[in-house]
Coordinates of C-alpha atoms and ligand atoms in Angstrom, one line a residue:
X84 CA 11.3 -18.8 37.6
X85 CA 11.1 -17.9 33.9
X86 CA 12.4 -21.4 33.2
X87 CA 9.6 -23.0 35.1
X88 CA 7.1 -20.8 33.3
X89 CA 8.4 -21.8 30.0
X90 CA 8.3 -25.5 30.9
X91 CA 4.8 -25.1 32.1
X92 CA 3.9 -23.4 28.9
X93 CA 5.5 -26.0 26.8
X94 CA 3.5 -28.7 28.6
X95 CA 0.3 -26.6 28.1
X96 CA 1.2 -26.2 24.4
X97 CA 1.9 -30.0 24.0
X98 CA -1.5 -30.6 25.6
X99 CA -3.0 -28.1 23.3
X100 CA -1.6 -29.7 20.2
X101 CA -2.4 -33.2 21.5
X102 CA -6.0 -32.1 22.0
X103 CA -6.0 -30.3 18.7
X104 CA -4.7 -33.4 16.9
X105 CA -7.2 -35.5 18.7
X106 CA -10.3 -33.6 18.0
X107 CA -9.5 -32.5 14.4
X108 CA -7.4 -35.3 13.0
X109 CA -8.3 -34.4 9.5
X110 CA -7.0 -30.8 9.7
X111 CA -3.4 -31.1 8.7
X112 CA -1.4 -28.1 7.6
X113 CA -0.3 -28.7 4.0
X114 CA 3.3 -27.5 4.0
X115 CA 3.6 -27.6 0.2
X116 CA 1.1 -24.8 0.0
X117 CA 2.7 -21.4 -0.5
X118 CA 2.5 -19.0 2.4
X119 CA -0.6 -17.0 1.7
X120 CA -3.2 -15.3 3.8
X121 CA -6.8 -16.1 3.1
X122 CA -7.7 -12.7 1.8
X123 CA -11.3 -13.1 0.7
X124 CA -13.5 -10.3 2.0
X125 CA -10.6 -7.9 2.4
X126 CA -11.7 -4.3 1.5
X127 CA -9.5 -1.6 -0.1
X128 CA -8.2 -0.1 3.2
X129 CA -7.4 -3.7 4.2
X130 CA -5.5 -4.2 0.9
X131 CA -3.6 -1.0 1.4
X132 CA -2.6 -2.0 5.0
X133 CA -1.7 -5.5 3.8
X134 CA 0.4 -3.9 1.0
X135 CA 2.2 -1.7 3.5
X136 CA 3.0 -4.7 5.7
X137 CA 4.3 -6.6 2.6
X138 CA 6.4 -3.6 1.4
X139 CA 8.3 -3.5 4.6
X140 CA 8.0 -7.2 5.6
X141 CA 7.7 -10.3 3.4
X142 CA 8.2 -8.3 0.2
X143 CA 11.6 -7.0 1.5
X144 CA 11.1 -3.9 -0.7
X145 CA 12.5 -1.6 1.9
X146 CA 15.8 -3.6 2.0
X147 CA 16.6 -1.8 -1.2
X148 CA 14.0 0.9 -1.6
X149 CA 15.1 3.2 1.2
X150 CA 17.0 6.4 1.3
X151 CA 20.4 4.7 1.1
X152 CA 20.9 4.8 -2.7
X153 CA 20.7 1.1 -3.4
X154 CA 17.4 1.6 -5.3
X155 CA 15.1 4.5 -6.0
X156 CA 13.6 5.8 -2.8
X157 CA 10.1 4.8 -4.0
X158 CA 8.3 6.0 -0.9
X159 CA 9.9 9.4 -1.1
X160 CA 9.0 10.3 -4.7
X161 CA 5.8 11.5 -6.4
X162 CA 4.8 8.3 -8.1
X163 CA 1.8 9.9 -9.7
X164 CA 4.1 12.1 -11.8
X165 CA 7.3 10.1 -12.1
X166 CA 5.9 6.7 -13.1
X167 CA 3.8 7.9 -16.1
X168 CA 7.0 9.8 -17.2
X169 CA 9.0 6.6 -17.1
X170 CA 6.5 5.0 -19.5
X171 CA 7.2 7.7 -22.0
X172 CA 11.0 7.5 -21.7
X173 CA 12.8 6.5 -24.9
X174 CA 14.6 3.7 -23.0
X175 CA 11.3 2.1 -21.9
X176 CA 10.9 -1.3 -23.5
X177 CA 7.9 -2.9 -21.7
X178 CA 4.3 -3.3 -22.6
X179 CA 2.7 -1.3 -19.7
X180 CA 2.5 2.0 -21.6
X181 CA -0.9 3.2 -22.9
X182 CA -2.9 3.6 -19.7
X183 CA -3.7 6.9 -18.1
X184 CA -3.4 8.2 -14.6
X185 CA -3.8 5.7 -11.8
X186 CA -4.1 2.9 -14.3
X187 CA -0.8 3.7 -15.8
X188 CA 0.8 3.8 -12.4
X189 CA -0.7 0.4 -11.6
X190 CA 0.7 -1.1 -14.9
X191 CA 4.1 0.4 -14.3
X192 CA 4.4 -0.9 -10.8
X193 CA 3.2 -4.3 -11.7
X194 CA 5.7 -4.5 -14.6
X195 CA 8.5 -3.2 -12.4
X196 CA 7.8 -6.1 -10.0
X197 CA 7.5 -8.8 -12.6
X198 CA 9.7 -7.6 -15.4
X199 CA 12.2 -5.2 -13.7
X200 CA 14.3 -4.8 -16.8
X201 CA 11.5 -3.3 -18.9
X202 CA 12.7 0.0 -17.7
X203 CA 15.8 0.5 -15.6
X204 CA 16.0 3.8 -13.7
X205 CA 19.2 5.4 -15.0
X206 CA 22.2 4.8 -12.7
X207 CA 20.5 1.8 -11.0
X208 CA 21.2 -0.9 -13.6
X209 CA 23.4 -4.0 -13.0
X210 CA 27.1 -3.1 -13.1
X211 CA 28.5 -3.4 -16.6
X212 CA 25.1 -3.5 -18.4
X213 CA 24.9 0.2 -19.1
X214 CA 21.5 0.3 -17.3
X215 CA 20.1 -2.4 -19.6
X216 CA 19.5 -5.0 -16.9
X217 CA 17.8 -4.4 -13.5
X218 CA 19.3 -5.8 -10.4
X219 CA 15.9 -6.0 -8.8
X220 CA 14.7 -9.5 -8.1
X221 CA 11.4 -10.7 -9.7
X222 CA 8.9 -10.6 -6.9
X223 CA 6.7 -13.6 -7.9
X224 CA 9.5 -16.1 -7.7
X225 CA 11.6 -17.3 -4.7
X226 CA 12.9 -15.9 -2.4
X227 CA 10.3 -13.1 -2.3
X228 CA 7.5 -15.1 -3.9
X229 CA 4.5 -12.8 -3.6
X230 CA 1.1 -14.2 -4.6
X231 CA -0.9 -12.3 -7.2
X232 CA -3.2 -10.9 -4.5
X233 CA -0.2 -9.8 -2.5
X234 CA 1.2 -8.0 -5.6
X235 CA -2.1 -6.2 -5.9
X236 CA -1.9 -5.2 -2.3
X237 CA 1.5 -3.7 -2.8
X238 CA 0.3 -1.8 -5.8
X239 CA -2.8 -0.6 -3.8
X240 CA -0.5 0.6 -1.1
X241 CA 1.8 2.5 -3.5
X242 CA -1.1 4.1 -5.4
X243 CA -2.7 5.2 -2.1
X244 CA 0.6 6.8 -1.1
X245 CA 0.7 8.6 -4.3
X246 CA -2.7 10.1 -3.6
X247 CA -4.4 8.0 -6.2
X248 CA -7.4 5.8 -5.8
X249 CA -6.2 2.2 -6.1
X250 CA -7.3 0.5 -9.3
X251 CA -6.4 -3.1 -8.4
X252 CA -9.1 -5.7 -8.1
X253 CA -10.2 -6.7 -4.6
X254 CA -9.4 -10.3 -3.7
X255 CA -12.0 -12.9 -4.6
X256 CA -12.5 -16.3 -3.2
X257 CA -10.4 -17.6 -6.1
X258 CA -7.4 -15.9 -4.5
X259 CA -7.6 -18.1 -1.5
X260 CA -6.2 -21.5 -1.9
X261 CA -8.4 -23.0 0.8
X262 CA -11.5 -21.7 -1.0
X263 CA -10.4 -23.7 -4.0
X264 CA -10.9 -26.9 -2.2
X265 CA -14.1 -28.6 -3.2
X266 CA -16.9 -28.4 -0.6
X267 CA -17.0 -32.2 -0.6
X268 CA -13.6 -32.1 1.1
X269 CA -15.4 -31.5 4.4
X270 CA -13.3 -30.7 7.4
X271 CA -10.5 -29.3 5.3
X272 CA -12.0 -25.8 5.1
X273 CA -12.6 -24.4 8.5
X274 CA -15.2 -21.7 8.5
X275 CA -13.8 -18.4 9.8
X276 CA -15.0 -17.3 13.2
X277 CA -17.0 -14.2 13.3
X278 CA -16.1 -12.3 16.5
X279 CA -12.8 -11.1 17.9
X280 CA -12.9 -13.1 21.1
X281 CA -13.3 -16.4 19.2
X282 CA -10.6 -15.4 16.8
X283 CA -8.2 -14.7 19.7
X284 CA -9.2 -18.0 21.2
X285 CA -8.8 -19.9 18.0
X286 CA -5.2 -18.8 17.7
X287 CA -4.4 -19.0 21.4
X288 CA -3.1 -15.4 21.5
X289 CA -4.0 -15.2 25.2
X290 CA -1.7 -18.1 26.0
X291 CA 1.3 -15.8 25.5
X292 CA -0.1 -12.3 25.7
X293 CA -2.0 -10.8 28.6
X294 CA -5.3 -10.7 26.9
X295 CA -8.8 -11.3 28.3
X296 CA -7.2 -11.2 31.7
X297 CA -5.0 -14.3 31.1
X298 CA -2.0 -12.6 32.7
X299 CA 0.3 -14.4 30.3
X300 CA 3.7 -12.7 29.8
X301 CA 5.6 -14.8 27.3
X302 CA 4.9 -12.0 24.8
X303 CA 4.5 -8.3 25.4
X304 CA 1.3 -6.9 26.8
X305 CA -0.9 -5.6 23.9
X306 CA -2.9 -3.1 25.9
X307 CA -2.6 0.3 24.2
X308 CA -0.7 -1.2 21.3
X309 CA -2.3 1.4 18.9
X310 CA -0.1 4.0 20.6
X311 CA 3.0 2.1 19.5
X312 CA 2.0 0.6 16.2
X313 CA 0.1 1.5 13.1
X314 CA -2.6 -0.8 11.8
X315 CA -0.2 -2.1 9.1
X316 CA 2.6 -2.6 11.7
X317 CA 0.2 -4.6 13.8
X318 CA -0.8 -6.8 10.9
X319 CA 2.9 -7.4 10.1
X320 CA 3.6 -8.2 13.7
X321 CA 1.0 -10.9 13.6
X322 CA 1.7 -12.2 10.1
X323 CA 5.5 -12.0 10.2
X324 CA 6.4 -11.9 13.9
X325 CA 10.1 -12.5 13.4
X326 CA 10.6 -9.5 11.1
X327 CA 11.0 -7.4 14.3
X328 CA 11.4 -8.7 17.7
X329 CA 9.9 -6.7 20.6
X330 CA 12.7 -5.7 23.0
X331 CA 13.1 -8.0 25.9
X332 CA 11.4 -11.0 24.2
X333 CA 12.6 -14.0 22.4
X334 CA 12.5 -14.5 18.6
X335 CA 11.0 -17.6 17.2
X336 CA 8.5 -18.0 20.0
X337 CA 5.4 -16.4 18.4
X338 CA 4.1 -18.7 15.8
X339 CA 4.8 -17.5 12.3
X340 CA 2.0 -19.5 10.7
X341 CA -0.8 -17.1 11.2
X342 CA -0.3 -15.9 7.6
X343 CA -1.3 -19.3 6.4
X344 CA -3.9 -20.2 9.0
X345 CA -5.9 -17.1 9.4
X346 CA -8.8 -16.0 7.3
X347 CA -8.6 -12.3 6.3
X348 CA -11.8 -11.7 8.1
X349 CA -10.3 -13.1 11.3
X350 CA -7.2 -11.0 10.9
X351 CA -9.3 -7.9 10.6
X352 CA -11.4 -8.8 13.6
X353 CA -8.2 -9.3 15.7
X354 CA -6.6 -6.1 14.4
X355 CA -9.7 -4.0 15.1
X356 CA -9.9 -5.5 18.5
X357 CA -6.3 -4.9 19.4
X358 CA -6.3 -1.3 17.9
X359 CA -9.2 -0.5 20.3
X360 CA -7.6 -2.2 23.3
X361 CA -7.0 0.5 26.0
X362 CA -3.7 0.8 27.7
X363 CA -3.8 -0.9 31.1
X364 CA -4.4 1.5 33.9
X365 CA -1.8 1.1 36.6
X366 CA -4.6 0.3 39.1
X367 CA -5.8 -2.6 36.9
X368 CA -2.9 -4.7 38.0
X369 CA -2.7 -6.3 41.4
X370 CA 0.1 -4.8 43.4
X371 CA 1.6 -8.1 44.6
X372 CA 2.6 -9.4 41.1
X373 CA 6.3 -8.5 41.1
X374 CA 8.2 -5.4 40.0
X375 CA 6.9 -5.1 36.5
X376 CA 3.2 -5.4 37.2
X377 CA 2.5 -1.8 38.0
X378 CA 3.8 1.6 36.7
X379 CA 4.3 2.8 40.3
X380 CA 6.5 -0.2 41.0
X381 CA 8.5 0.6 38.0
X382 CA 9.0 4.2 39.0
X383 CA 10.0 3.0 42.5
X384 CA 12.4 0.4 41.1
X385 CA 14.3 2.9 39.1
X386 CA 14.1 5.8 41.4
X387 CA 12.4 8.2 39.0
X388 CA 10.6 10.0 41.9
X389 CA 13.9 10.7 43.6
X390 CA 14.6 13.3 40.9
X391 CA 11.3 14.0 39.3
X392 CA 8.2 15.3 41.1
X393 CA 6.2 12.0 40.8
X394 CA 3.9 10.5 43.3
X395 CA 4.0 13.8 45.2
X396 CA 7.7 13.3 45.9
X397 CA 8.2 17.0 45.2
X398 CA 11.7 16.2 43.9
X399 CA 13.1 18.9 41.5
X400 CA 16.5 17.6 40.3
X401 CA 14.8 16.8 37.0
X402 CA 11.9 18.6 35.2
X403 CA 8.3 17.9 36.4
X404 CA 6.8 15.3 34.1
X405 CA 3.2 16.5 34.4
X406 CA 1.5 16.9 31.1
X407 CA 4.6 15.5 29.3
X408 CA 2.3 14.1 26.6
X409 CA 1.8 17.6 25.4
X410 CA 5.5 18.1 24.9
X411 CA 6.6 14.7 23.7
X412 CA 5.2 11.7 21.8
X413 CA 6.0 8.1 22.9
X414 CA 9.1 7.9 20.7
X415 CA 10.6 11.0 22.1
X416 CA 9.7 9.9 25.6
X417 CA 11.5 6.6 25.1
X418 CA 14.5 8.5 23.9
X419 CA 14.4 10.9 26.9
X420 CA 14.4 7.9 29.2
X421 CA 16.9 5.6 27.4
X422 CA 19.2 8.2 26.1
X423 CA 18.8 11.2 28.4
X424 CA 21.8 13.0 27.1
X425 CA 20.6 13.2 23.6
X426 CA 18.7 16.4 24.4
X427 CA 18.9 18.2 27.7
X428 CA 15.7 19.7 29.1
X429 CA 16.0 23.5 29.4
X430 CA 17.4 24.7 32.7
X431 CA 18.7 21.2 33.7
X432 CA 22.1 19.6 33.5
X433 CA 23.4 16.9 31.3
X434 CA 24.8 13.6 32.8
X435 CA 22.5 13.9 35.8
X436 CA 19.8 11.4 34.8
X437 CA 21.2 7.8 34.7
X438 CA 21.8 6.6 31.1
X439 CA 21.4 3.0 32.0
X440 CA 17.7 2.7 31.8
X441 CA 17.9 1.5 28.2
X442 CA 19.6 -1.6 29.3
X443 CA 17.8 -2.1 32.6
X444 CA 14.2 -1.4 32.0
X445 CA 12.4 -4.3 30.4
X446 CA 10.0 -3.9 27.5
X447 CA 7.0 -4.7 29.7
X448 CA 8.2 -2.2 32.3
X449 CA 8.8 0.4 29.6
X450 CA 5.2 0.0 28.3
X451 CA 3.8 0.5 31.8
X452 CA 6.0 3.5 32.4
X453 CA 5.0 5.1 29.0
X454 CA 1.3 4.5 29.5
X455 CA 1.6 6.1 32.9
X456 CA 3.6 9.1 31.9
X457 CA 1.6 9.8 28.7
X458 CA -1.5 10.1 30.9
X459 CA 0.0 12.3 33.6
X460 CA -2.3 15.3 33.8
X461 CA -0.9 18.9 33.4
Ligands
HEC505 C1 17.5 -6.3 -3.9 C2 17.0 -5.0 -4.1 C3 15.5 -4.7 -4.4 C4 14.4 -5.3 -3.8 C5 14.3 -6.3 -2.7 C6 13.3 -4.7 -4.5 N1 13.7 -3.8 -5.4 FE1 12.5 -2.6 -6.6 N2 14.1 -1.9 -7.6 C7 15.4 -2.2 -7.2 C8 16.3 -1.4 -8.1 C9 17.9 -1.4 -8.0 C10 15.5 -0.7 -9.0 C11 16.0 0.3 -10.0 C12 16.3 -0.4 -11.3 C13 15.0 -0.6 -12.1 O1 14.5 0.4 -12.5 O2 14.7 -1.8 -12.3 C14 14.1 -1.0 -8.6 C15 13.0 -0.5 -9.2 C16 11.7 -0.6 -8.8 C17 10.6 0.1 -9.3 C18 10.6 1.1 -10.3 C19 11.1 2.4 -9.6 C20 11.1 3.6 -10.5 O3 11.5 4.7 -9.9 O4 10.8 3.6 -11.6 C21 9.5 -0.3 -8.5 C22 8.1 0.2 -8.7 C23 9.9 -1.3 -7.6 N3 11.3 -1.5 -7.8 C24 9.1 -1.9 -6.7 C25 9.6 -2.8 -5.8 C26 8.7 -3.5 -4.8 C27 7.2 -3.3 -4.7 C28 9.5 -4.4 -4.1 C29 9.1 -5.4 -3.0 C30 8.0 -6.3 -3.4 C31 10.9 -4.2 -4.6 N4 10.9 -3.3 -5.6 C32 12.0 -5.0 -4.1 C33 15.9 -3.0 -6.2 C34 15.0 -3.8 -5.4
HEC506 C1 3.5 -19.1 21.7 C2 3.4 -17.7 22.2 C3 2.7 -16.7 21.4 C4 1.4 -16.8 20.8 C5 0.5 -18.0 20.7 C6 1.1 -15.5 20.2 N1 2.2 -14.6 20.4 FE1 2.3 -12.7 19.8 N2 4.2 -12.6 20.5 C7 4.9 -13.6 21.3 C8 6.2 -13.2 21.6 C9 7.3 -13.9 22.4 C10 6.4 -11.9 21.1 C11 7.6 -11.0 21.2 C12 8.6 -11.4 20.2 C13 8.3 -10.8 18.8 O1 8.2 -9.6 18.6 O2 8.2 -11.7 17.9 C14 5.1 -11.5 20.4 C15 4.8 -10.3 19.7 C16 3.6 -9.9 19.3 C17 3.2 -8.6 18.8 C18 4.2 -7.5 18.7 C19 4.1 -6.7 20.0 C20 5.1 -5.6 20.2 O3 5.0 -4.9 21.2 O4 6.0 -5.5 19.4 C21 1.9 -8.6 18.5 C22 1.1 -7.5 18.0 C23 1.4 -10.0 18.8 N3 2.4 -10.7 19.3 C24 0.1 -10.4 18.6 C25 -0.3 -11.7 18.7 C26 -1.6 -12.2 18.3 C27 -2.8 -11.3 17.8 C28 -1.7 -13.5 18.6 C29 -2.8 -14.5 18.2 C30 -3.3 -14.4 16.9 C31 -0.4 -13.9 19.1 N4 0.4 -12.8 19.2 C32 0.0 -15.2 19.5 C33 4.3 -14.8 21.6 C34 3.1 -15.3 21.1
HEC507 C1 19.3 11.1 39.3 C2 18.2 11.9 38.9 C3 17.2 11.3 37.9 C4 16.6 10.1 37.9 C5 16.8 8.9 38.9 C6 15.7 10.1 36.8 N1 15.8 11.3 36.1 FE1 14.8 11.8 34.4 N2 15.8 13.5 34.3 C7 16.7 14.0 35.3 C8 17.3 15.3 34.8 C9 18.3 16.1 35.5 C10 16.7 15.6 33.6 C11 16.9 16.8 32.7 C12 18.2 16.7 31.9 C13 18.0 15.8 30.7 O1 17.1 16.1 29.9 O2 18.7 14.8 30.6 C14 15.8 14.5 33.3 C15 14.9 14.4 32.2 C16 13.9 13.4 32.0 C17 12.9 13.5 31.0 C18 12.8 14.5 29.9 C19 11.9 15.6 30.4 C20 11.8 16.8 29.5 O3 10.9 17.7 29.8 O4 12.5 17.0 28.6 C21 12.1 12.4 31.2 C22 10.9 12.0 30.3 C23 12.6 11.7 32.3 N3 13.7 12.3 32.8 C24 12.0 10.6 32.8 C25 12.6 9.8 33.8 C26 12.1 8.5 34.2 C27 10.9 7.8 33.6 C28 12.9 8.1 35.2 C29 12.9 6.7 35.9 C30 12.9 5.5 35.1 C31 13.9 9.1 35.5 N4 13.7 10.1 34.6 C32 14.9 9.0 36.4 C33 17.1 13.3 36.4 C34 16.7 12.0 36.8

């Protein structure tokens, strides 16, 4: 069944590319171009969100900058205080000193990314160099290779986290390689579309996701995605889809070229649209679509109502789940379902609720279930 669907899809995709190639023969992706998002028109909140996505995604900063001691836990410290102090340290050997406040913080972060050895945080230097050489990779060279505008976005994100007003420049047309192409090169520069629907159509999101009623299920349903993902997380999921794979879905299926192909304005349209997309109501889905199409079907399939008072079953082997959203957020709810013995509800027994749901419930089913349970009235 799934196999047939995939073949059907591949044919559709081939058709799509054939058509694409046929109608727009002059539009050819230039693979020598570095991966960069067309950022013109991005505002400061957009830069901050992009920076956050880069920090955890393409920039790979969190590989080292986490709480595990490999590098300073940058997100956990008060940068507004610490970084200006570093500039005054006797061991500081860079050229960023001299600025004040937010400006000094910008200079220090920029230098840390481009000249990491200008100041090595004590204890974090390369082994044997007595903290003279930083082990941090330079971020504007491979493999990280952030573009200047991306470096600014990361700085804006860190400044914002420190409670400072970002001082970096907003991207200009010059930051976008496509915009550098002379206007005479007609056909090479595709004008960005100006509404969310056209943007979704342009990138065929609905071919794989159930959007605009397409019913596609090669990728997860995106209804109610704002409850599972932050804006920055959503941007990252679109720009760098293989950084994290949604449970129950295949890696490598979602195109990883949107970062190159999308205009920033298009990305913002899509993100605004998806963040506002309501969760599907159980009744929106036709009942005859198979087990995963409807929250009630999911509940029936896994026997939740046999123990919990759901669908008026009156069962009381487990706690009533009415108004559960007041006691738990989505994360906690997922844990309660997939790892029921992690915490035991007051007055109930451990090892009663099956602990196999984590393996058995598909991602799509889990989303339906969560959407349903989070809306159960008191
Ligand atoms: C391979 C590990 C690694 C990666 C990846 C990495 N860093 Fe670092 N970074 C370090 C280490 C180790 C230090 C401490 C030594 C030093 O001061 O240079 C450091 C220092 C820094 C500092 C100075 C911290 C301070 O407390 O003074 C900043 C700012 C920084 N990194 C930003 C980044 C950003 C932004 C990224 C992603 C674009 C990144 N780093 C990626 C290892 C890494
Ligand atoms: C060829 C199929 C395909 C196309 C086209 C596609 N996606 Fe995806 N998408 C997937 C698959 C498969 C996943 C799950 C695997 C993963 O996380 O990478 C996914 C994951 C996602 C996620 C993460 C969802 C989650 O629950 O974690 C988001 C958000 C997303 N896609 C948005 C989009 C947007 C927006 C577009 C259009 C610009 C798009 N996708 C186009 C197949 C596709
Ligand atoms: C065999 C009986 C049984 C089945 C089937 C069962 N549960 Fe439970 N559930 C329990 C019991 C008993 C508890 C309380 C003990 C605990 O927290 O593990 C519980 C706890 C929970 C909690 C935590 C409630 C709270 O207030 O802390 C949630 C949420 C939950 N179940 C949801 C589900 C869902 C969704 C399903 C179906 C996919 C399901 N359960 C199926 C017996 C069951």
